[in-house]
Tab-separated table of C-alpha atoms and ligand atoms in Angstrom:
chain	number	residue	atom	x	y	z
A	1	UNK	CA	-43.205	33.449	45.001
A	2	UNK	CA	-39.533	33.409	44.083
A	3	UNK	CA	-38.282	33.017	40.501
A	4	UNK	CA	-35.021	31.109	40.336
A	5	UNK	CA	-32.579	30.303	37.591
A	6	UNK	CA	-30.722	27.077	38.417
A	7	UNK	CA	-27.701	26.321	36.234
A	8	UNK	CA	-26.216	22.812	36.208
A	9	UNK	CA	-22.681	22.309	34.881
A	10	UNK	CA	-21.269	19.418	32.948
A	11	UNK	CA	-20.439	17.102	35.809
A	12	UNK	CA	-23.896	17.694	37.362
A	13	UNK	CA	-25.479	16.304	34.190
A	14	UNK	CA	-22.616	13.942	33.281
A	15	UNK	CA	-24.616	10.712	33.421
A	16	UNK	CA	-28.261	9.623	33.350
A	17	UNK	CA	-28.171	9.003	37.063
A	18	UNK	CA	-26.917	12.505	37.742
A	19	UNK	CA	-29.609	13.978	35.501
A	20	UNK	CA	-32.201	12.066	37.572
A	21	UNK	CA	-30.588	13.478	40.682
A	22	UNK	CA	-30.858	17.022	39.226
A	23	UNK	CA	-34.545	16.346	38.511
A	24	UNK	CA	-35.023	15.610	42.222
A	25	UNK	CA	-33.305	18.859	43.247
A	26	UNK	CA	-35.556	20.781	40.871
A	27	UNK	CA	-38.654	18.964	42.141
A	28	UNK	CA	-37.811	19.995	45.715
A	29	UNK	CA	-37.338	23.621	44.684
A	30	UNK	CA	-40.547	23.564	42.675
A	31	UNK	CA	-42.505	22.103	45.585
A	32	UNK	CA	-41.401	24.999	47.744
A	33	UNK	CA	-43.501	27.143	45.400
A	34	UNK	CA	-40.618	28.602	43.391
A	35	UNK	CA	-40.736	29.174	39.658
A	36	UNK	CA	-37.817	27.363	38.131
A	37	UNK	CA	-35.854	27.921	34.920
A	38	UNK	CA	-33.077	25.345	34.565
A	39	UNK	CA	-30.071	26.155	32.382
A	40	UNK	CA	-27.901	23.214	31.398
A	41	UNK	CA	-24.420	22.464	30.162
A	42	UNK	CA	-23.591	19.485	27.983
A	43	UNK	CA	-22.513	16.257	29.729
A	44	UNK	CA	-18.956	16.735	30.966
A	45	UNK	CA	-16.420	16.086	28.209
A	46	UNK	CA	-19.061	16.233	25.473
A	47	UNK	CA	-18.108	19.576	24.006
A	48	UNK	CA	-14.455	18.514	23.790
A	49	UNK	CA	-15.506	15.286	22.160
A	50	UNK	CA	-17.465	17.228	19.498
A	51	UNK	CA	-14.497	19.511	18.852
A	52	UNK	CA	-12.291	16.448	18.385
A	53	UNK	CA	-14.736	15.080	15.834
A	54	UNK	CA	-14.592	18.256	13.832
A	55	UNK	CA	-10.798	18.111	13.902
A	56	UNK	CA	-10.918	14.658	12.358
A	57	UNK	CA	-12.433	16.320	9.299
A	58	UNK	CA	-10.138	19.380	9.309
A	59	UNK	CA	-8.275	21.622	11.705
A	60	UNK	CA	-9.975	24.449	9.915
A	61	UNK	CA	-13.599	23.357	10.372
A	62	UNK	CA	-16.197	25.799	9.092
A	63	UNK	CA	-17.134	28.100	11.977
A	64	UNK	CA	-20.879	28.141	11.268
A	65	UNK	CA	-21.016	24.382	11.162
A	66	UNK	CA	-18.836	24.084	14.277
A	67	UNK	CA	-21.490	25.989	16.239
A	68	UNK	CA	-24.218	23.739	14.825
A	69	UNK	CA	-22.176	20.784	16.007
A	70	UNK	CA	-21.248	22.117	19.481
A	71	UNK	CA	-24.776	23.253	20.330
A	72	UNK	CA	-25.988	19.653	20.212
A	73	UNK	CA	-24.378	18.759	23.516
A	74	UNK	CA	-26.822	20.849	25.491
A	75	UNK	CA	-29.805	19.635	23.416
A	76	UNK	CA	-29.154	16.123	24.746
A	77	UNK	CA	-29.035	17.095	28.459
A	78	UNK	CA	-32.087	19.381	28.117
A	79	UNK	CA	-34.271	16.663	26.611
A	80	UNK	CA	-33.078	14.053	29.137
A	81	UNK	CA	-33.803	16.314	32.084
A	82	UNK	CA	-37.248	17.273	30.745
A	83	UNK	CA	-37.992	13.551	30.353
A	84	UNK	CA	-36.766	12.814	33.895
A	85	UNK	CA	-38.993	15.603	35.347
A	86	UNK	CA	-42.021	14.397	33.435
A	87	UNK	CA	-41.309	10.952	34.821
A	88	UNK	CA	-41.545	12.525	38.323
A	89	UNK	CA	-45.063	13.688	37.362
A	90	UNK	CA	-44.046	17.321	36.908
A	91	UNK	CA	-44.897	19.612	34.025
A	92	UNK	CA	-41.626	20.351	32.260
A	93	UNK	CA	-40.501	21.375	28.792
A	94	UNK	CA	-37.231	22.071	27.009
A	95	UNK	CA	-36.719	24.792	24.383
A	96	UNK	CA	-33.901	24.909	21.878
A	97	UNK	CA	-32.020	28.147	21.217
A	98	UNK	CA	-33.998	28.895	18.010
A	99	UNK	CA	-37.346	28.063	19.561
A	100	UNK	CA	-37.125	30.716	22.252
A	101	UNK	CA	-35.224	32.378	20.455
A	102	UNK	CA	-32.052	33.445	22.264
A	103	UNK	CA	-30.698	36.276	20.129
A	104	UNK	CA	-26.958	36.819	19.959
A	105	UNK	CA	-24.558	39.261	18.342
A	106	UNK	CA	-20.937	38.747	17.363
A	107	UNK	CA	-18.923	36.122	15.557
A	108	UNK	CA	-19.388	32.359	15.645
A	109	UNK	CA	-17.996	30.581	18.744
A	110	UNK	CA	-17.682	33.958	20.468
A	111	UNK	CA	-21.147	35.464	20.292
A	112	UNK	CA	-22.942	37.200	23.159
A	113	UNK	CA	-26.572	37.080	24.232
A	114	UNK	CA	-28.411	40.336	23.618
A	115	UNK	CA	-32.078	39.398	23.960
A	116	UNK	CA	-34.593	36.634	24.403
A	117	UNK	CA	-38.308	36.251	23.997
A	118	UNK	CA	-39.557	35.762	27.568
A	119	UNK	CA	-43.308	35.760	27.059
A	120	UNK	CA	-44.156	32.157	26.262
A	121	UNK	CA	-41.717	30.773	28.832
A	122	UNK	CA	-43.036	33.143	31.486
A	123	UNK	CA	-46.544	31.852	30.819
A	124	UNK	CA	-45.326	28.286	31.069
A	125	UNK	CA	-43.646	29.034	34.423
A	126	UNK	CA	-47.070	29.563	36.032
A	127	UNK	CA	-47.165	25.836	36.620
A	128	UNK	CA	-44.312	24.302	34.640
A	129	UNK	CA	-40.519	24.004	34.762
A	130	UNK	CA	-38.638	25.508	31.824
A	131	UNK	CA	-35.371	23.998	30.589
A	132	UNK	CA	-33.032	26.067	28.439
A	133	UNK	CA	-29.679	25.078	26.844
A	134	UNK	CA	-26.669	27.053	27.977
A	135	UNK	CA	-23.807	28.242	25.744
A	136	UNK	CA	-25.822	29.068	22.600
A	137	UNK	CA	-28.229	31.221	20.698
A	138	UNK	CA	-29.004	32.341	17.161
A	139	UNK	CA	-27.750	35.262	15.137
A	140	UNK	CA	-29.783	37.981	13.427
A	141	UNK	CA	-29.879	35.864	10.308
A	142	UNK	CA	-30.994	32.789	12.200
A	143	UNK	CA	-27.708	30.858	12.317
A	144	UNK	CA	-26.911	28.870	15.462
A	145	UNK	CA	-24.140	30.517	17.483
A	146	UNK	CA	-22.148	29.588	20.582
A	147	UNK	CA	-20.906	32.069	23.154
A	148	UNK	CA	-17.487	30.797	24.217
A	149	UNK	CA	-16.317	27.869	26.375
A	150	UNK	CA	-17.886	27.733	29.771
A	151	UNK	CA	-20.655	29.933	28.370
A	152	UNK	CA	-23.516	28.263	30.217
A	153	UNK	CA	-22.737	30.496	33.182
A	154	UNK	CA	-23.215	33.535	30.962
A	155	UNK	CA	-26.511	32.092	29.645
A	156	UNK	CA	-27.775	31.549	33.208
A	157	UNK	CA	-26.966	35.142	34.230
A	158	UNK	CA	-28.476	36.573	30.971
A	159	UNK	CA	-31.646	34.584	31.664
A	160	UNK	CA	-31.778	35.771	35.259
A	161	UNK	CA	-31.555	39.309	33.980
A	162	UNK	CA	-34.071	39.054	31.139
A	163	UNK	CA	-36.626	37.051	33.167
A	164	UNK	CA	-36.084	39.282	36.193
A	165	UNK	CA	-35.321	36.310	38.379
A	166	UNK	CA	-34.754	36.792	42.081
A	167	UNK	CA	-31.591	34.598	42.216
A	168	UNK	CA	-29.289	32.652	39.981
A	169	UNK	CA	-27.768	29.487	41.461
A	170	UNK	CA	-24.802	27.833	39.846
A	171	UNK	CA	-24.777	24.126	40.686
A	172	UNK	CA	-21.386	22.501	40.241
A	173	UNK	CA	-19.120	19.718	41.579
A	174	UNK	CA	-17.574	21.721	44.409
A	175	UNK	CA	-19.246	23.206	47.525
A	176	UNK	CA	-18.681	26.792	46.473
A	177	UNK	CA	-15.892	29.303	45.949
A	178	UNK	CA	-12.808	28.454	48.004
A	179	UNK	CA	-10.006	30.591	49.370
A	180	UNK	CA	-7.748	28.705	46.949
A	181	UNK	CA	-7.866	25.492	44.884
A	182	UNK	CA	-9.051	22.846	47.413
A	183	UNK	CA	-7.800	20.011	45.184
A	184	UNK	CA	-4.212	21.219	45.543
A	185	UNK	CA	-4.289	22.978	48.923
A	186	UNK	CA	-6.431	20.902	51.325
A	187	UNK	CA	-6.550	23.614	54.009
A	188	UNK	CA	-8.519	25.834	51.588
A	189	UNK	CA	-11.796	27.061	53.074
A	190	UNK	CA	-15.155	27.657	51.539
A	191	UNK	CA	-15.981	31.348	51.356
A	192	UNK	CA	-19.491	32.101	52.588
A	193	UNK	CA	-19.955	35.495	51.009
A	194	UNK	CA	-17.929	37.328	48.448
A	195	UNK	CA	-18.365	40.541	46.461
A	196	UNK	CA	-18.785	40.647	42.688
A	197	UNK	CA	-15.455	42.538	42.351
A	198	UNK	CA	-13.487	39.941	44.268
A	199	UNK	CA	-15.192	37.067	42.426
A	200	UNK	CA	-14.377	38.749	39.142
A	201	UNK	CA	-10.727	39.114	40.041
A	202	UNK	CA	-10.529	35.538	41.344
A	203	UNK	CA	-12.154	34.059	38.251
A	204	UNK	CA	-10.058	36.063	35.800
A	205	UNK	CA	-6.872	35.234	37.761
A	206	UNK	CA	-7.355	31.468	37.574
A	207	UNK	CA	-10.149	30.304	39.922
A	208	UNK	CA	-12.190	28.063	37.633
A	209	UNK	CA	-15.440	27.910	39.483
A	210	UNK	CA	-17.286	30.549	37.456
A	211	UNK	CA	-16.830	32.189	34.041
A	212	UNK	CA	-15.633	35.759	34.606
A	213	UNK	CA	-17.815	37.396	31.972
A	214	UNK	CA	-20.894	35.905	33.682
A	215	UNK	CA	-19.814	37.417	37.016
A	216	UNK	CA	-19.339	40.735	35.248
A	217	UNK	CA	-22.886	40.705	33.877
A	218	UNK	CA	-24.294	39.742	37.278
A	219	UNK	CA	-22.387	42.645	38.844
A	220	UNK	CA	-23.662	45.071	36.193
A	221	UNK	CA	-27.297	44.162	36.835
A	222	UNK	CA	-26.976	43.338	40.484
A	223	UNK	CA	-28.115	39.740	40.170
A	224	UNK	CA	-27.429	37.761	43.345
A	225	UNK	CA	-25.486	34.561	42.622
A	226	UNK	CA	-24.885	31.421	44.622
A	227	UNK	CA	-22.343	28.766	43.738
A	228	UNK	CA	-23.167	25.431	45.321
A	229	UNK	CA	-22.753	21.689	44.970
A	230	UNK	CA	-25.179	19.395	43.134
A	231	UNK	CA	-23.956	16.509	45.275
A	232	UNK	CA	-24.395	17.768	48.827
A	233	UNK	CA	-26.981	19.840	50.662
A	234	UNK	CA	-24.336	22.189	52.066
A	235	UNK	CA	-24.747	25.926	51.707
A	236	UNK	CA	-22.741	27.393	48.862
A	237	UNK	CA	-21.033	30.726	48.368
A	238	UNK	CA	-23.147	33.833	47.956
A	239	UNK	CA	-21.875	36.470	45.565
A	240	UNK	CA	-23.362	39.965	45.784
A	241	UNK	CA	-22.707	43.662	46.282
A	242	UNK	CA	-19.835	44.706	48.485
A	243	UNK	CA	-21.772	46.859	50.987
A	244	UNK	CA	-23.392	43.746	52.399
A	245	UNK	CA	-20.122	42.093	53.350
A	246	UNK	CA	-18.248	42.654	56.533
A	247	UNK	CA	-14.527	42.218	55.962
A	248	UNK	CA	-12.658	40.718	58.874
A	249	UNK	CA	-9.757	39.680	56.679
A	250	UNK	CA	-7.698	41.740	54.258
A	251	UNK	CA	-7.238	38.913	51.761
A	252	UNK	CA	-10.204	36.746	50.636
A	253	UNK	CA	-8.514	34.314	48.315
A	254	UNK	CA	-5.332	33.238	46.525
A	255	UNK	CA	-5.604	32.370	42.828
A	256	UNK	CA	-3.051	31.075	40.386
A	257	UNK	CA	-2.834	30.268	36.716
A	258	UNK	CA	-0.275	28.815	34.356
A	259	UNK	CA	-1.560	30.602	31.258
A	260	UNK	CA	1.088	33.284	30.961
A	261	UNK	CA	4.480	33.693	29.266
A	262	UNK	CA	7.109	36.325	29.724
A	263	UNK	CA	9.123	37.986	26.985
A	264	UNK	CA	12.122	40.304	27.369
A	265	UNK	CA	13.490	42.572	24.697
A	266	UNK	CA	17.141	43.184	25.499
A	267	UNK	CA	19.008	46.304	24.484
A	268	UNK	CA	16.074	48.323	23.139
A	269	UNK	CA	16.867	51.902	22.195
A	270	UNK	CA	15.865	54.250	25.058
A	271	UNK	CA	14.039	57.147	23.459
A	272	UNK	CA	10.483	58.478	23.428
A	273	UNK	CA	8.026	56.385	21.417
A	274	UNK	CA	9.841	53.064	21.636
A	275	UNK	CA	7.366	51.429	23.993
A	276	UNK	CA	4.530	52.634	21.823
A	277	UNK	CA	6.260	51.138	18.805
A	278	UNK	CA	6.720	47.818	20.559
A	279	UNK	CA	3.106	47.464	21.749
A	280	UNK	CA	1.160	49.046	18.911
A	281	UNK	CA	1.385	46.086	16.508
A	282	UNK	CA	0.605	43.667	19.359
A	283	UNK	CA	-2.519	45.627	20.138
A	284	UNK	CA	-3.510	45.567	16.482
A	285	UNK	CA	-3.280	41.786	16.501
A	286	UNK	CA	-5.405	41.663	19.658
A	287	UNK	CA	-2.633	40.333	21.825
A	288	UNK	CA	-3.355	41.220	25.364
A	289	UNK	CA	-0.316	42.471	27.276
A	290	UNK	CA	-0.676	42.032	31.022
A	291	UNK	CA	2.356	43.233	33.006
A	292	UNK	CA	5.127	45.475	31.718
A	293	UNK	CA	8.457	46.270	33.283
A	294	UNK	CA	11.039	48.630	31.800
A	295	UNK	CA	14.458	48.858	33.372
A	296	UNK	CA	16.227	52.156	33.774
A	297	UNK	CA	19.117	52.032	31.351
A	298	UNK	CA	22.587	52.127	32.773
A	299	UNK	CA	24.216	53.587	29.664
A	300	UNK	CA	21.352	56.032	28.894
A	301	UNK	CA	21.121	54.559	25.390
A	302	UNK	CA	19.465	51.185	25.724
A	303	UNK	CA	17.036	49.488	28.042
A	304	UNK	CA	15.302	46.112	28.580
A	305	UNK	CA	11.527	45.754	28.318
A	306	UNK	CA	9.866	42.741	29.903
A	307	UNK	CA	6.190	41.937	29.484
A	308	UNK	CA	3.745	39.105	29.940
A	309	UNK	CA	1.160	37.751	27.523
A	310	UNK	CA	-1.108	34.692	27.316
A	311	UNK	CA	1.042	31.582	26.717
A	312	UNK	CA	-1.011	30.701	23.643
A	313	UNK	CA	0.010	34.018	22.045
A	314	UNK	CA	3.751	33.419	22.482
A	315	UNK	CA	4.658	32.340	18.933
A	316	UNK	CA	2.515	35.024	17.343
A	317	UNK	CA	3.998	37.679	19.608
A	318	UNK	CA	7.547	36.719	18.720
A	319	UNK	CA	6.680	36.708	15.050
A	320	UNK	CA	5.236	40.236	15.334
A	321	UNK	CA	8.288	41.506	17.249
A	322	UNK	CA	10.702	40.036	14.735
A	323	UNK	CA	8.824	41.662	11.807
A	324	UNK	CA	8.596	45.014	13.566
A	325	UNK	CA	10.840	47.366	11.550
A	326	UNK	CA	10.180	50.283	13.871
A	327	UNK	CA	12.196	48.903	16.783
A	328	UNK	CA	15.824	47.989	17.287
A	329	UNK	CA	16.961	45.610	19.974
A	330	UNK	CA	19.830	43.217	20.655
A	331	UNK	CA	17.959	40.060	21.564
A	332	UNK	CA	14.627	38.495	22.603
A	333	UNK	CA	14.362	36.046	25.436
A	334	UNK	CA	11.259	34.176	26.565
A	335	UNK	CA	10.091	32.133	29.461
A	336	UNK	CA	6.879	30.093	29.306
A	337	UNK	CA	7.544	28.117	32.490
A	338	UNK	CA	6.034	30.841	34.628
A	339	UNK	CA	2.863	31.124	36.670
A	340	UNK	CA	0.849	34.009	38.003
A	341	UNK	CA	-0.038	33.952	41.696
A	342	UNK	CA	-2.459	36.549	43.005
A	343	UNK	CA	-3.993	37.589	46.280
A	344	UNK	CA	-7.436	39.133	46.100
A	345	UNK	CA	-9.466	40.935	48.738
A	346	UNK	CA	-11.750	43.922	49.076
A	347	UNK	CA	-10.252	44.364	52.548
A	348	UNK	CA	-6.870	45.123	50.996
A	349	UNK	CA	-7.947	48.704	50.270
A	350	UNK	CA	-8.034	49.567	53.946
A	351	UNK	CA	-5.078	47.480	55.151
A	352	UNK	CA	-1.559	48.902	54.845
A	353	UNK	CA	1.474	46.710	54.362
A	354	UNK	CA	-0.117	43.962	52.230
A	355	UNK	CA	2.442	44.364	49.454
A	356	UNK	CA	5.343	44.092	51.853
A	357	UNK	CA	3.862	41.078	53.579
A	358	UNK	CA	3.413	39.247	50.288
A	359	UNK	CA	6.940	39.944	49.074
A	360	UNK	CA	8.418	39.021	52.471
A	361	UNK	CA	6.462	35.730	52.456
A	362	UNK	CA	7.760	34.854	48.984
A	363	UNK	CA	11.290	35.811	49.888
A	364	UNK	CA	11.157	33.553	52.960
A	365	UNK	CA	10.394	30.672	50.590
A	366	UNK	CA	13.284	31.721	48.357
A	367	UNK	CA	10.900	32.475	45.504
A	368	UNK	CA	12.034	35.057	42.954
A	369	UNK	CA	9.490	37.551	41.667
A	370	UNK	CA	9.736	38.124	37.915
A	371	UNK	CA	6.978	40.738	37.460
A	372	UNK	CA	4.339	42.447	39.549
A	373	UNK	CA	0.956	44.038	38.885
A	374	UNK	CA	-1.557	45.562	41.248
A	375	UNK	CA	-5.063	46.937	41.389
A	376	UNK	CA	-7.096	48.176	44.308
A	377	UNK	CA	-8.166	44.704	45.398
A	378	UNK	CA	-5.506	42.408	43.948
A	379	UNK	CA	-1.789	41.908	43.823
A	380	UNK	CA	-0.286	39.523	41.272
A	381	UNK	CA	3.210	38.256	40.754
A	382	UNK	CA	4.831	36.230	38.040
A	383	UNK	CA	7.152	33.538	39.392
A	384	UNK	CA	8.820	30.346	38.075
A	385	UNK	CA	6.157	27.705	37.541
A	386	UNK	CA	7.839	25.149	39.758
A	387	UNK	CA	7.300	27.415	42.768
A	388	UNK	CA	3.543	27.849	42.244
A	389	UNK	CA	2.152	25.599	44.960
A	390	UNK	CA	4.755	26.636	47.485
A	391	UNK	CA	3.874	30.264	46.909
A	392	UNK	CA	0.125	29.650	47.099
A	393	UNK	CA	0.518	27.684	50.309
A	394	UNK	CA	2.694	30.318	51.934
A	395	UNK	CA	0.385	33.197	51.005
A	396	UNK	CA	-2.697	31.247	52.149
A	397	UNK	CA	-1.034	30.794	55.533
A	398	UNK	CA	0.379	34.275	56.075
A	399	UNK	CA	-2.911	35.940	55.173
A	400	UNK	CA	-4.787	33.821	57.735
A	401	UNK	CA	-6.768	31.744	55.232
A	402	UNK	CA	-5.795	28.215	56.417
B	1	LIG	N1	-20.646	22.856	27.185
B	1	LIG	C1	-19.944	24.112	27.025
B	1	LIG	C2	-18.472	23.971	27.319
B	1	LIG	O1	-18.017	22.872	27.718
B	1	LIG	C3	-20.546	25.222	27.833
B	1	LIG	C4	-20.489	25.010	29.333
B	1	LIG	O2	-20.429	23.879	29.767
B	1	LIG	O3	-20.540	26.016	30.037
B	1	LIG	O4	-17.741	24.871	27.213
B	2	LIG	MG1	-18.479	25.647	33.610
């Protein structure tokens, strides 16, 4: 007998008809003799709608109460699915976060699951289907918490771990993980198998199909994942350990995001400790600096420092730089019309010349590179936002992904 966690995202449970369709998928899996735990998101758009309601009261809505509010989205889909399964003559039951309970640590809206009582649900799984809300839990003192947007993926993986499930399947509105965004680049191909590391890079670099912290947990505990569509029977993408994958291509996927901004400090004094003085207060304010470039000074006295941050942190970053009495510089410039384009592939480690090939490809398209960062299995560049799709297309072609 196989124990499976099946997670259904917002579009998969977006209407009553879709919930009935999900019930049929679960019925089929159950009839194969599998034990099923279903983890659900709220109906698509619901969580945003609830956030908007809170904003009508105040932009500074109480955090504890916001979690109480946001957790209701999943309560609705869980009850509807349980009802739909019971209607199909199956034994099914939903549990709310506090009934299980799903224990979390950390602050409201950003908590993380640490434990769960598995005994009563495990007993129920002998002949019944268990339904659990994603995205939420309770704190040590019993308050409802949520675990960050897109958190149902993390719930599904945590449940797979704590219940020692054999697999965790992420049902969504696309057929799997693609070599790049199939909505924008129609020649994108579905990837059959991908390693945790690559998936982690792709999802943190802009591929939206799975939450990156969920992939990280799956990797840590070696939980096999599959991303597949709720709306077709096609095979999805399997995500597992790297040893089991045979790399015929150096690059597996091309990701992009428009979440970054670039800042340049012009005419900074060039002496030991300056970079530390620039970045220390940013670090203290939890502003994540991604890429850094420091030019060699031509006059030996001053230099320019360029770095990238999340676009949403731009105002705060400038504020901090302006109030920083420990640095002297001539001017600050900024650019928030940039995007980050990345190639990812475990096969890159063993293929020479990838960097050159990427830069040549971008040069051929007349695309200027503003910043670069690398790791063993990824290479990212910052470019002007207007060139994004051109760059993605070109890289997809030259690395044989079309
Ligand atoms: N409903 C939550 C959200 O929209 C959690 C999820 O769907 O994963 O962020
Ligand atoms: Mg999601």
